[in-house]
Short mmCIF file of C-alpha atoms in Angstrom, two decimals:
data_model
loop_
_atom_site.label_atom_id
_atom_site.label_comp_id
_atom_site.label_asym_id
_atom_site.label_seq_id
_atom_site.Cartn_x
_atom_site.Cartn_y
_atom_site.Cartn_z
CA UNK A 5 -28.17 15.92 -19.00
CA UNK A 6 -28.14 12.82 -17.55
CA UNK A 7 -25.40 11.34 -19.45
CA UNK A 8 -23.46 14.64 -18.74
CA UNK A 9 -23.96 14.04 -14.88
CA UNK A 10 -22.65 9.97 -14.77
CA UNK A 11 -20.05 11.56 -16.64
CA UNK A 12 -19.30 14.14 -13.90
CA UNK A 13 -19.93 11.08 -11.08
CA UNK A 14 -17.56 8.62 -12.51
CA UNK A 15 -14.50 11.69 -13.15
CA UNK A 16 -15.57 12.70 -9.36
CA UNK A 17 -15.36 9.17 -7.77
CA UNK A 18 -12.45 8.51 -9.59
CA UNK A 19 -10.53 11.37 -8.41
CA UNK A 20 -12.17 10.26 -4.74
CA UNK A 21 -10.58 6.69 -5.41
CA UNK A 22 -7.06 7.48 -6.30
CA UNK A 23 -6.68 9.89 -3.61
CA UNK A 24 -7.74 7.56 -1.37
CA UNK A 25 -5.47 5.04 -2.76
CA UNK A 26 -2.28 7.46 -2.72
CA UNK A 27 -3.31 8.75 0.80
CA UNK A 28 -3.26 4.92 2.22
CA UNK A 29 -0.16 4.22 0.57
CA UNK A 30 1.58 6.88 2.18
CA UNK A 31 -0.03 6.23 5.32
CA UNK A 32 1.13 2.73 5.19
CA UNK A 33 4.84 4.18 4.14
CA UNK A 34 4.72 6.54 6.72
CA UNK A 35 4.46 3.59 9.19
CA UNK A 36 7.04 1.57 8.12
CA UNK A 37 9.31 4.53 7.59
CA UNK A 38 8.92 5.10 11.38
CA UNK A 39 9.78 1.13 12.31
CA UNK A 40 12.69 1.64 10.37
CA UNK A 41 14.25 4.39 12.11
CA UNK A 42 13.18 3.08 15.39
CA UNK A 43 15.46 0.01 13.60
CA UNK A 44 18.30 1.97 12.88
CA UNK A 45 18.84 3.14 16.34
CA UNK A 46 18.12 -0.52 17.77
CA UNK A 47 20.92 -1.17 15.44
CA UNK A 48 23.15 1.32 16.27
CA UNK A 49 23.24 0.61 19.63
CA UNK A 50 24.64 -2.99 18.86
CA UNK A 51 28.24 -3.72 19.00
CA UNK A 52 27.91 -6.95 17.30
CA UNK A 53 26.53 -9.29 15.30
CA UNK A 54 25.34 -11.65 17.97
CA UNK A 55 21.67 -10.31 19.06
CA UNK A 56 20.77 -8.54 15.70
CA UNK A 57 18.35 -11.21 15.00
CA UNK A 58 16.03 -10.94 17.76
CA UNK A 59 16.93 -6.93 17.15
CA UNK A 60 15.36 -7.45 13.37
CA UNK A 61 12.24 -9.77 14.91
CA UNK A 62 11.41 -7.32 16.85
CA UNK A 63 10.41 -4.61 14.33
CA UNK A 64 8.87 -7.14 11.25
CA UNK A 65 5.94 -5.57 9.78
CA UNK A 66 2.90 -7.77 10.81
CA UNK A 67 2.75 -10.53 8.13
CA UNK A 68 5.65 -8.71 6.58
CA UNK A 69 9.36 -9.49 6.63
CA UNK A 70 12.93 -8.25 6.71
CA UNK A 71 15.19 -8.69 4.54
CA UNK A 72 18.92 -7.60 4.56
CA UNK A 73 21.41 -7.61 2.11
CA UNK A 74 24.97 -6.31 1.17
CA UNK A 75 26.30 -4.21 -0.96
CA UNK A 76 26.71 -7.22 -3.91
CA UNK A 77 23.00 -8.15 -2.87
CA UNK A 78 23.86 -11.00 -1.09
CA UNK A 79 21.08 -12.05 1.34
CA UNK A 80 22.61 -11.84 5.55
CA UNK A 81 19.01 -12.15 6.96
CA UNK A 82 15.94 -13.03 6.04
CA UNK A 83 13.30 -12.78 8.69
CA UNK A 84 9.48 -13.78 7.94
CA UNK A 85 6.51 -13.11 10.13
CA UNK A 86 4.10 -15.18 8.63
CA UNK A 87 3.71 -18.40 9.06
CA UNK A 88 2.79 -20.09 5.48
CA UNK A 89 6.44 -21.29 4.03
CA UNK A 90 6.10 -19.25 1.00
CA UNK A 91 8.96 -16.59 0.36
CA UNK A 92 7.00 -13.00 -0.16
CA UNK A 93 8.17 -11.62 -3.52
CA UNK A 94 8.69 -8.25 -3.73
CA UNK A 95 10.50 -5.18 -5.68
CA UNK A 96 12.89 -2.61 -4.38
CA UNK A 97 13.16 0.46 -6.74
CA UNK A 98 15.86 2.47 -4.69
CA UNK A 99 14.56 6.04 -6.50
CA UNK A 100 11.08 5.48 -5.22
CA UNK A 101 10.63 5.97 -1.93
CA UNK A 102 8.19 2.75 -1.61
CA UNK A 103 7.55 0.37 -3.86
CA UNK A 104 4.05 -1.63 -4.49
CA UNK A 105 4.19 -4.46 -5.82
CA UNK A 106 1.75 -7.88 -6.62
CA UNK A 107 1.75 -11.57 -4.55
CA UNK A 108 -0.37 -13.70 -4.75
CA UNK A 109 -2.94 -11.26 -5.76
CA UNK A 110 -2.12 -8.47 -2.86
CA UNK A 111 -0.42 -5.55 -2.66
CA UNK A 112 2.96 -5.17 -1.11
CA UNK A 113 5.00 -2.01 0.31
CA UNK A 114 8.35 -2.53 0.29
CA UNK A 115 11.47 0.11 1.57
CA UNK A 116 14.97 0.02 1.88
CA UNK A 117 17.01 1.53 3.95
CA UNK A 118 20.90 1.41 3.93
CA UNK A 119 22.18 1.19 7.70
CA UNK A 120 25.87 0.62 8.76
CA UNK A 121 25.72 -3.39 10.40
CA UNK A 122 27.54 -3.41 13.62
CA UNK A 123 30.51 -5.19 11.34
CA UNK A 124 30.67 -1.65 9.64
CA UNK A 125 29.98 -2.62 6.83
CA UNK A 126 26.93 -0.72 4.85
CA UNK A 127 24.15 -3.10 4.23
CA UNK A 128 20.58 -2.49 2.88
CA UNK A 129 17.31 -3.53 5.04
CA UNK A 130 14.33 -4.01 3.17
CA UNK A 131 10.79 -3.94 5.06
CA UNK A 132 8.21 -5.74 3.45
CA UNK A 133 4.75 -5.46 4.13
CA UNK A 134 1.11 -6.84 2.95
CA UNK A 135 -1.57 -4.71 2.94
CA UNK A 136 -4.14 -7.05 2.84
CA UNK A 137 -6.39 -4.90 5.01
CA UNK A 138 -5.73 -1.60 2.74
CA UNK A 139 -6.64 -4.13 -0.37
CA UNK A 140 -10.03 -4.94 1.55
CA UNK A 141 -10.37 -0.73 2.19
CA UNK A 142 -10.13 0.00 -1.74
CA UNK A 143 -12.48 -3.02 -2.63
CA UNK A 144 -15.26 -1.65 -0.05
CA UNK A 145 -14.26 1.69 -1.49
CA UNK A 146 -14.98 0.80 -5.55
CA UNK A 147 -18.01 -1.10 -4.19
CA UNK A 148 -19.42 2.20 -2.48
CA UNK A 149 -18.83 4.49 -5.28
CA UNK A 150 -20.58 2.29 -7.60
CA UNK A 151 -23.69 2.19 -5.86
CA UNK A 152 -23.60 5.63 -5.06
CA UNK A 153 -23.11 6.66 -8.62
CA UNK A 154 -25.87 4.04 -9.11
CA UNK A 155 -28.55 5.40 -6.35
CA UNK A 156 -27.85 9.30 -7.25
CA UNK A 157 -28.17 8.45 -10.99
CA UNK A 158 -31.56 6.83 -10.96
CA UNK A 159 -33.54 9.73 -9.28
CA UNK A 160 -31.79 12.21 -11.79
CA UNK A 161 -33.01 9.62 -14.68
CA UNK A 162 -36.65 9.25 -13.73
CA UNK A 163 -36.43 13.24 -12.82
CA UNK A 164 -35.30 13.90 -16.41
CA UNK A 165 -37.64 12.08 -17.89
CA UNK A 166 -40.74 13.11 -16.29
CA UNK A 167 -39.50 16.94 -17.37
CA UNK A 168 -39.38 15.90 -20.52
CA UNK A 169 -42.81 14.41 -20.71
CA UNK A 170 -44.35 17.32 -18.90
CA UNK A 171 -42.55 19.63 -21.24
CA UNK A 172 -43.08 17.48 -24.58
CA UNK A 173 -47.04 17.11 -24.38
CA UNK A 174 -48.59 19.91 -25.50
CA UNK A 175 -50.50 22.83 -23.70
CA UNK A 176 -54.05 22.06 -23.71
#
């Protein structure tokens, strides 16, 4: 019985940990879906090139950047918040409606979206965004369901086994 109830723990917490971990995710998506169209109308108010830079600075995602590009994938902008020189690698999978993807060991959200530049032209800008802070959440998270698993598992061990020893020795 024992064995039957880490099984149930571990399926339990497991379910518990991917919900988590698609619920933060879309949280996170939902967040910089909402920059994004507060982007497009920034944009749309623009009757040239001339300010969309400081337009663009305005919404990065906090360590994140933006990245637009053309219809051939040609880069226009690219627009960094952080400060370490390294380019953020990403992937854009334009069915999905985020992508996660791996650098440097964290997870990173990126979306597209396909605007109309103030050159009419249709153009592509992609929001990129760390989680670093949602990596640290799932960590904490794997951590805590562990030791639960390990603290509720323990009492139901020694339980099991002093049933077994007051049912095993015989009736005197």
């Amino acid at each position: 019985s024992t064995l039957l109830t880490l099984i149930i723990f571990i399926c339990s917490f497991t379910g518990i940990y991917f919900v988590y971990q698609y619920l933060a995710y879309h949280t996170e998506f939902e967040q910089l879906q909402t920059q994004g169209d507060e982007m497009l109308v920034a944009i749309s108010e623009l009757e040239d090139t001339q300010n969309i830079k400081a337009v663009l600075r305005s919404y990065i995602p906090p360590n994140g950047l933006i990245h637009v590009v053309d219809e051939n994938d040609k880069t226009l902008i690219r627009l960094q918040a952080t400060t370490d020189t390294k380019k953020i690698n990403y992937k854009v999978d334009e069915q999905e409606h985020y992508t996660i993807s791996t650098w440097e060991g964290m997870p990173v959200m990126a979306i597209t979206y396909p605007i109309i530049w103030p050159t009419h032209e249709v153009v592509h800008v992609q929001f990129v965004q760390p989680l670093t802070e949602l990596k640290d959440h799932l960590v904490l998270l794997r951590w805590i369901l562990i030791l639960m698993t390990l603290l509720a598992i323990i009492p139901i061990y020694l339980a099991s086994q002093a049933i077994v020893k007051i049912t095993a020795t015989p009736i005197e």
